[in-house]
Amino acid sequence: MAVLDTCTKKKGKLIIPSFAIGRAQEIIYALDRLEHSKLLPDIDVFVDSPLSISATDIMRLHTECFNEDIAEYCKTDPDPFGFNRLHYIQSVMESKQLNIRHKPCVIIAASGMMEAGRVKHHLANHIDNPATTVLCVGYCEPSTLGAKIMRGDEEVSIFGQRHKVRAELRRIDSLSGHGDYEEMMRYIDCQDKRKVKHLFLAAFREEVEL
C-alpha cells in the first residue's frame, strides 16, 4: 500500500495528482473507508485543490445521487468525504506551507496529468526526493508532464527548470475512466449489430523529442 510504504516506512510524502471532479472524490472516499476501518496510518491527508473542494461540497448536497455502495456505507459513516485528519486546503499560503512541511502526509492535488494546478508546485519541490512517492491514478496524454514522469524520464522540466526524478513512481490503473478493450467489446456486443456499420478508434501518437 502506497500510503504505508511512503508515509510510515520512508517517512515521506505521497503526492497524488488527480482530476478535480470525480477522481479526487473517489480517492477521498477510498481513504475515508480505510480510516473508518482503522487501516489508515496516523497521518494528515490534504486535498489541495479549490475546484475539488467545491465539487466535493456539491456531492455532499446530493446524497440521492450516490450509488448503492456509498449509500450503504453512509449508514455507518454519514460523511464519506471527511475524517479527522483530512484537511481541505483553499488558500495559496496554506498550499505553499505543505512544501516546507517535514512530516509525512498525503497530498491530493490537481491536475491529473500534472500539466497545471498546484500539483506542479508540489512536484517541483519533491520530485527529486527518494522519500517521495508520486501515485498516478489516471490517464496521462503522452506529451504531458505526467506521462514523462511515469514513463521513467530521468529529468523533467517544471516551470522552466530541470528536475531529477528520484521519487518513487506508482500507478493505479483501475481508477481510470477510459474503457479497455474488454469493456469496449461488451459495449459493442449490446448494440444492434444490424445498425453498427463502422467503428472509429482515436489514438494518441507519442511524440519523441530529438
PDB file of C-alpha atoms in Angstrom:
ATOM      1  CA  MET A   1       0.000   0.000   0.000  1.00  0.00           C
ATOM      2  CA  ALA A   2       1.487   3.325  -1.117  1.00  0.00           C
ATOM      3  CA  VAL A   3       0.375   5.201   1.997  1.00  0.00           C
ATOM      4  CA  LEU A   4       2.063   2.782   4.387  1.00  0.00           C
ATOM      5  CA  ASP A   5       5.242   2.393   2.337  1.00  0.00           C
ATOM      6  CA  THR A   6       5.706   6.126   1.827  1.00  0.00           C
ATOM      7  CA  CYS A   7       4.411   7.753   4.982  1.00  0.00           C
ATOM      8  CA  THR A   8       5.221   5.070   7.553  1.00  0.00           C
ATOM      9  CA  LYS A   9       8.328   3.343   6.225  1.00  0.00           C
ATOM     10  CA  LYS A  10      10.050   6.117   4.251  1.00  0.00           C
ATOM     11  CA  LYS A  11       8.604   8.986   6.332  1.00  0.00           C
ATOM     12  CA  GLY A  12       7.955  10.837   3.093  1.00  0.00           C
ATOM     13  CA  LYS A  13       5.112  12.483   1.226  1.00  0.00           C
ATOM     14  CA  LEU A  14       2.669  10.706  -1.036  1.00  0.00           C
ATOM     15  CA  ILE A  15       1.646  13.036  -3.871  1.00  0.00           C
ATOM     16  CA  ILE A  16      -1.480  12.015  -5.772  1.00  0.00           C
ATOM     17  CA  PRO A  17      -2.121  14.107  -8.922  1.00  0.00           C
ATOM     18  CA  SER A  18      -5.843  13.900  -9.531  1.00  0.00           C
ATOM     19  CA  PHE A  19      -8.595  15.234 -11.742  1.00  0.00           C
ATOM     20  CA  ALA A  20     -10.584  17.633  -9.576  1.00  0.00           C
ATOM     21  CA  ILE A  21     -14.057  16.312 -10.361  1.00  0.00           C
ATOM     22  CA  GLY A  22     -14.840  12.646  -9.894  1.00  0.00           C
ATOM     23  CA  ARG A  23     -11.382  11.177  -9.440  1.00  0.00           C
ATOM     24  CA  ALA A  24     -10.476  13.251  -6.380  1.00  0.00           C
ATOM     25  CA  GLN A  25     -13.705  12.241  -4.666  1.00  0.00           C
ATOM     26  CA  GLU A  26     -13.037   8.565  -5.446  1.00  0.00           C
ATOM     27  CA  ILE A  27      -9.649   8.818  -3.732  1.00  0.00           C
ATOM     28  CA  ILE A  28     -11.045  10.695  -0.726  1.00  0.00           C
ATOM     29  CA  TYR A  29     -13.790   8.110  -0.371  1.00  0.00           C
ATOM     30  CA  ALA A  30     -11.255   5.252  -0.539  1.00  0.00           C
ATOM     31  CA  LEU A  31      -9.125   6.875   2.157  1.00  0.00           C
ATOM     32  CA  ASP A  32     -12.232   7.557   4.242  1.00  0.00           C
ATOM     33  CA  ARG A  33     -13.077   3.856   4.140  1.00  0.00           C
ATOM     34  CA  LEU A  34      -9.547   2.946   5.210  1.00  0.00           C
ATOM     35  CA  GLU A  35      -9.776   5.414   8.094  1.00  0.00           C
ATOM     36  CA  HIS A  36     -13.197   4.104   9.075  1.00  0.00           C
ATOM     37  CA  SER A  37     -11.766   0.573   9.131  1.00  0.00           C
ATOM     38  CA  LYS A  38      -8.747   1.789  11.154  1.00  0.00           C
ATOM     39  CA  LEU A  39      -6.378   0.777   8.356  1.00  0.00           C
ATOM     40  CA  LEU A  40      -5.065   4.264   7.595  1.00  0.00           C
ATOM     41  CA  PRO A  41      -1.885   5.250   9.471  1.00  0.00           C
ATOM     42  CA  ASP A  42      -1.951   8.253  11.780  1.00  0.00           C
ATOM     43  CA  ILE A  43      -1.036  10.857   9.149  1.00  0.00           C
ATOM     44  CA  ASP A  44      -2.570  14.002   7.695  1.00  0.00           C
ATOM     45  CA  VAL A  45      -4.243  13.964   4.293  1.00  0.00           C
ATOM     46  CA  PHE A  46      -4.523  17.238   2.379  1.00  0.00           C
ATOM     47  CA  VAL A  47      -6.840  17.969  -0.538  1.00  0.00           C
ATOM     48  CA  ASP A  48      -5.051  20.902  -2.154  1.00  0.00           C
ATOM     49  CA  SER A  49      -7.452  21.861  -4.919  1.00  0.00           C
ATOM     50  CA  PRO A  50     -10.152  24.546  -4.621  1.00  0.00           C
ATOM     51  CA  LEU A  51     -12.112  23.019  -7.512  1.00  0.00           C
ATOM     52  CA  SER A  52     -12.008  19.580  -5.871  1.00  0.00           C
ATOM     53  CA  ILE A  53     -13.308  21.114  -2.671  1.00  0.00           C
ATOM     54  CA  SER A  54     -16.202  22.824  -4.461  1.00  0.00           C
ATOM     55  CA  ALA A  55     -17.081  19.620  -6.313  1.00  0.00           C
ATOM     56  CA  THR A  56     -16.974  17.628  -3.065  1.00  0.00           C
ATOM     57  CA  ASP A  57     -19.293  20.119  -1.358  1.00  0.00           C
ATOM     58  CA  ILE A  58     -21.789  19.744  -4.208  1.00  0.00           C
ATOM     59  CA  MET A  59     -21.655  15.949  -3.948  1.00  0.00           C
ATOM     60  CA  ARG A  60     -22.340  16.181  -0.223  1.00  0.00           C
ATOM     61  CA  LEU A  61     -25.546  18.092  -1.017  1.00  0.00           C
ATOM     62  CA  HIS A  62     -26.867  15.416  -3.359  1.00  0.00           C
ATOM     63  CA  THR A  63     -26.735  12.145  -1.472  1.00  0.00           C
ATOM     64  CA  GLU A  64     -29.651  10.934  -3.591  1.00  0.00           C
ATOM     65  CA  CYS A  65     -27.152  10.556  -6.432  1.00  0.00           C
ATOM     66  CA  PHE A  66     -24.875   8.165  -4.521  1.00  0.00           C
ATOM     67  CA  ASN A  67     -24.647   4.622  -5.820  1.00  0.00           C
ATOM     68  CA  GLU A  68     -25.757   1.683  -3.685  1.00  0.00           C
ATOM     69  CA  ASP A  69     -22.316   1.043  -2.211  1.00  0.00           C
ATOM     70  CA  ILE A  70     -21.831   4.600  -0.951  1.00  0.00           C
ATOM     71  CA  ALA A  71     -25.437   4.859   0.221  1.00  0.00           C
ATOM     72  CA  GLU A  72     -24.960   1.705   2.281  1.00  0.00           C
ATOM     73  CA  TYR A  73     -21.620   2.971   3.625  1.00  0.00           C
ATOM     74  CA  CYS A  74     -23.246   6.256   4.711  1.00  0.00           C
ATOM     75  CA  LYS A  75     -25.420   4.321   7.156  1.00  0.00           C
ATOM     76  CA  THR A  76     -22.328   3.885   9.341  1.00  0.00           C
ATOM     77  CA  ASP A  77     -20.374   6.965   8.215  1.00  0.00           C
ATOM     78  CA  PRO A  78     -22.610   9.949   7.340  1.00  0.00           C
ATOM     79  CA  ASP A  79     -19.775  11.836   5.613  1.00  0.00           C
ATOM     80  CA  PRO A  80     -17.866   9.673   3.084  1.00  0.00           C
ATOM     81  CA  PHE A  81     -15.666  12.667   2.248  1.00  0.00           C
ATOM     82  CA  GLY A  82     -14.429  13.629   5.694  1.00  0.00           C
ATOM     83  CA  PHE A  83     -12.456  12.273   8.628  1.00  0.00           C
ATOM     84  CA  ASN A  84     -10.412  13.746  11.469  1.00  0.00           C
ATOM     85  CA  ARG A  85      -7.049  14.057   9.728  1.00  0.00           C
ATOM     86  CA  LEU A  86      -8.416  15.085   6.337  1.00  0.00           C
ATOM     87  CA  HIS A  87      -7.821  18.763   5.551  1.00  0.00           C
ATOM     88  CA  TYR A  88      -9.196  20.776   2.647  1.00  0.00           C
ATOM     89  CA  ILE A  89      -6.778  23.492   1.505  1.00  0.00           C
ATOM     90  CA  GLN A  90      -8.134  26.637  -0.113  1.00  0.00           C
ATOM     91  CA  SER A  91      -5.560  29.420   0.233  1.00  0.00           C
ATOM     92  CA  VAL A  92      -2.311  29.701  -1.716  1.00  0.00           C
ATOM     93  CA  MET A  93      -0.407  30.333   1.516  1.00  0.00           C
ATOM     94  CA  GLU A  94      -1.648  27.070   3.046  1.00  0.00           C
ATOM     95  CA  SER A  95      -0.678  25.270  -0.138  1.00  0.00           C
ATOM     96  CA  LYS A  96       2.850  26.681  -0.004  1.00  0.00           C
ATOM     97  CA  GLN A  97       3.176  25.609   3.629  1.00  0.00           C
ATOM     98  CA  LEU A  98       2.807  21.978   2.557  1.00  0.00           C
ATOM     99  CA  ASN A  99       6.075  22.224   0.626  1.00  0.00           C
ATOM    100  CA  ILE A 100       8.069  23.172   3.727  1.00  0.00           C
ATOM    101  CA  ARG A 101       6.281  20.679   5.941  1.00  0.00           C
ATOM    102  CA  HIS A 102       8.655  17.969   7.171  1.00  0.00           C
ATOM    103  CA  LYS A 103       6.097  15.463   8.469  1.00  0.00           C
ATOM    104  CA  PRO A 104       4.842  12.573   6.316  1.00  0.00           C
ATOM    105  CA  CYS A 105       1.491  13.232   4.647  1.00  0.00           C
ATOM    106  CA  VAL A 106      -0.694  12.580   1.645  1.00  0.00           C
ATOM    107  CA  ILE A 107      -1.306  15.433  -0.808  1.00  0.00           C
ATOM    108  CA  ILE A 108      -4.113  15.161  -3.360  1.00  0.00           C
ATOM    109  CA  ALA A 109      -3.891  17.957  -5.920  1.00  0.00           C
ATOM    110  CA  ALA A 110      -4.958  18.760  -9.466  1.00  0.00           C
ATOM    111  CA  SER A 111      -4.253  18.363 -12.266  1.00  0.00           C
ATOM    112  CA  GLY A 112      -4.342  14.663 -13.007  1.00  0.00           C
ATOM    113  CA  MET A 113      -1.929  14.885 -15.954  1.00  0.00           C
ATOM    114  CA  MET A 114       0.378  17.125 -13.876  1.00  0.00           C
ATOM    115  CA  GLU A 115       0.317  19.832 -16.519  1.00  0.00           C
ATOM    116  CA  ALA A 116      -1.191  22.606 -14.397  1.00  0.00           C
ATOM    117  CA  GLY A 117      -2.553  23.451 -10.967  1.00  0.00           C
ATOM    118  CA  ARG A 118      -0.986  23.177  -7.547  1.00  0.00           C
ATOM    119  CA  VAL A 119       0.381  19.694  -8.083  1.00  0.00           C
ATOM    120  CA  LYS A 120       3.127  21.140 -10.301  1.00  0.00           C
ATOM    121  CA  HIS A 121       4.461  23.129  -7.345  1.00  0.00           C
ATOM    122  CA  HIS A 122       4.455  20.039  -5.144  1.00  0.00           C
ATOM    123  CA  LEU A 123       6.284  18.076  -7.827  1.00  0.00           C
ATOM    124  CA  ALA A 124       8.846  20.829  -8.297  1.00  0.00           C
ATOM    125  CA  ASN A 125       9.587  20.754  -4.576  1.00  0.00           C
ATOM    126  CA  HIS A 126       9.617  16.973  -4.062  1.00  0.00           C
ATOM    127  CA  ILE A 127      10.265  15.095  -7.318  1.00  0.00           C
ATOM    128  CA  ASP A 128      13.996  14.831  -6.549  1.00  0.00           C
ATOM    129  CA  ASN A 129      13.456  13.298  -3.093  1.00  0.00           C
ATOM    130  CA  PRO A 130      13.599   9.470  -2.922  1.00  0.00           C
ATOM    131  CA  ALA A 131      11.331   9.559   0.142  1.00  0.00           C
ATOM    132  CA  THR A 132       8.551  10.987  -2.035  1.00  0.00           C
ATOM    133  CA  THR A 133       6.108   8.797  -3.936  1.00  0.00           C
ATOM    134  CA  VAL A 134       4.103  10.036  -6.919  1.00  0.00           C
ATOM    135  CA  LEU A 135       0.960   7.931  -7.321  1.00  0.00           C
ATOM    136  CA  CYS A 136      -0.653   8.271 -10.750  1.00  0.00           C
ATOM    137  CA  VAL A 137      -4.366   7.417 -10.687  1.00  0.00           C
ATOM    138  CA  GLY A 138      -5.447   8.221 -14.226  1.00  0.00           C
ATOM    139  CA  TYR A 139      -4.523   8.523 -17.867  1.00  0.00           C
ATOM    140  CA  CYS A 140      -1.787  10.944 -18.948  1.00  0.00           C
ATOM    141  CA  GLU A 141      -1.680  12.079 -22.573  1.00  0.00           C
ATOM    142  CA  PRO A 142       1.775  11.167 -23.972  1.00  0.00           C
ATOM    143  CA  SER A 143       3.098  14.738 -24.297  1.00  0.00           C
ATOM    144  CA  THR A 144       2.172  15.796 -20.740  1.00  0.00           C
ATOM    145  CA  LEU A 145       4.437  16.168 -17.720  1.00  0.00           C
ATOM    146  CA  GLY A 146       2.652  13.262 -16.060  1.00  0.00           C
ATOM    147  CA  ALA A 147       3.421  10.916 -18.953  1.00  0.00           C
ATOM    148  CA  LYS A 148       7.088  11.948 -18.992  1.00  0.00           C
ATOM    149  CA  ILE A 149       7.421  11.293 -15.268  1.00  0.00           C
ATOM    150  CA  MET A 150       5.568   7.986 -15.298  1.00  0.00           C
ATOM    151  CA  ARG A 151       7.405   6.583 -18.333  1.00  0.00           C
ATOM    152  CA  GLY A 152      10.647   6.931 -16.416  1.00  0.00           C
ATOM    153  CA  ASP A 153      12.322  10.094 -17.735  1.00  0.00           C
ATOM    154  CA  GLU A 154      15.366  10.776 -15.554  1.00  0.00           C
ATOM    155  CA  GLU A 155      14.822  14.546 -15.777  1.00  0.00           C
ATOM    156  CA  VAL A 156      11.762  16.689 -16.397  1.00  0.00           C
ATOM    157  CA  SER A 157      11.191  20.395 -16.885  1.00  0.00           C
ATOM    158  CA  ILE A 158       8.842  22.063 -14.388  1.00  0.00           C
ATOM    159  CA  PHE A 159       8.288  25.828 -14.626  1.00  0.00           C
ATOM    160  CA  GLY A 160      11.296  26.038 -16.954  1.00  0.00           C
ATOM    161  CA  GLN A 161      13.722  24.322 -14.580  1.00  0.00           C
ATOM    162  CA  ARG A 162      15.165  20.830 -14.912  1.00  0.00           C
ATOM    163  CA  HIS A 163      14.481  18.434 -12.047  1.00  0.00           C
ATOM    164  CA  LYS A 164      15.944  14.990 -11.427  1.00  0.00           C
ATOM    165  CA  VAL A 165      13.216  12.370 -10.977  1.00  0.00           C
ATOM    166  CA  ARG A 166      14.280  10.492  -7.850  1.00  0.00           C
ATOM    167  CA  ALA A 167      10.816   9.999  -6.345  1.00  0.00           C
ATOM    168  CA  GLU A 168       9.267   6.543  -6.322  1.00  0.00           C
ATOM    169  CA  LEU A 169       6.636   6.159  -9.055  1.00  0.00           C
ATOM    170  CA  ARG A 170       3.462   4.133  -8.655  1.00  0.00           C
ATOM    171  CA  ARG A 171       0.302   3.762 -10.696  1.00  0.00           C
ATOM    172  CA  ILE A 172      -3.271   2.606 -10.097  1.00  0.00           C
ATOM    173  CA  ASP A 173      -4.883   1.846 -13.445  1.00  0.00           C
ATOM    174  CA  SER A 174      -8.168   0.578 -12.013  1.00  0.00           C
ATOM    175  CA  LEU A 175      -9.394   4.134 -11.332  1.00  0.00           C
ATOM    176  CA  SER A 176      -9.075   5.207 -14.951  1.00  0.00           C
ATOM    177  CA  GLY A 177     -12.286   6.325 -16.618  1.00  0.00           C
ATOM    178  CA  HIS A 178     -11.104   5.006 -20.002  1.00  0.00           C
ATOM    179  CA  GLY A 179     -12.549   1.691 -21.107  1.00  0.00           C
ATOM    180  CA  ASP A 180     -10.193  -1.144 -22.011  1.00  0.00           C
ATOM    181  CA  TYR A 181     -10.737  -3.453 -24.987  1.00  0.00           C
ATOM    182  CA  GLU A 182     -12.904  -5.880 -22.994  1.00  0.00           C
ATOM    183  CA  GLU A 183     -15.225  -3.061 -21.891  1.00  0.00           C
ATOM    184  CA  MET A 184     -15.417  -1.819 -25.478  1.00  0.00           C
ATOM    185  CA  MET A 185     -16.299  -5.305 -26.712  1.00  0.00           C
ATOM    186  CA  ARG A 186     -19.060  -5.615 -24.096  1.00  0.00           C
ATOM    187  CA  TYR A 187     -20.430  -2.217 -25.152  1.00  0.00           C
ATOM    188  CA  ILE A 188     -20.429  -3.159 -28.837  1.00  0.00           C
ATOM    189  CA  ASP A 189     -21.965  -6.540 -28.083  1.00  0.00           C
ATOM    190  CA  CYS A 190     -25.016  -4.805 -26.590  1.00  0.00           C
ATOM    191  CA  GLN A 191     -25.690  -2.830 -29.757  1.00  0.00           C
ATOM    192  CA  ASP A 192     -27.958  -3.741 -32.613  1.00  0.00           C
ATOM    193  CA  LYS A 193     -25.409  -5.325 -34.965  1.00  0.00           C
ATOM    194  CA  ARG A 194     -27.583  -4.558 -37.978  1.00  0.00           C
ATOM    195  CA  LYS A 195     -27.174  -0.840 -37.319  1.00  0.00           C
ATOM    196  CA  VAL A 196     -23.483  -0.721 -36.411  1.00  0.00           C
ATOM    197  CA  LYS A 197     -21.741  -0.116 -39.721  1.00  0.00           C
ATOM    198  CA  HIS A 198     -18.454   1.495 -38.689  1.00  0.00           C
ATOM    199  CA  LEU A 199     -16.283   1.711 -35.593  1.00  0.00           C
ATOM    200  CA  PHE A 200     -13.786   4.552 -35.243  1.00  0.00           C
ATOM    201  CA  LEU A 201     -10.912   4.427 -32.742  1.00  0.00           C
ATOM    202  CA  ALA A 202      -8.999   7.606 -31.878  1.00  0.00           C
ATOM    203  CA  ALA A 203      -5.450   7.005 -30.649  1.00  0.00           C
ATOM    204  CA  PHE A 204      -2.735   9.373 -29.439  1.00  0.00           C
ATOM    205  CA  ARG A 205       0.678   9.193 -31.058  1.00  0.00           C
ATOM    206  CA  GLU A 206       3.566   9.761 -28.677  1.00  0.00           C
ATOM    207  CA  GLU A 207       5.979  12.375 -29.973  1.00  0.00           C
ATOM    208  CA  VAL A 208       9.684  11.842 -29.407  1.00  0.00           C
ATOM    209  CA  GLU A 209      11.880  14.859 -28.769  1.00  0.00           C
ATOM    210  CA  LEU A 210      15.180  14.610 -30.659  1.00  0.00           C
TER     211      LEU A 210
END
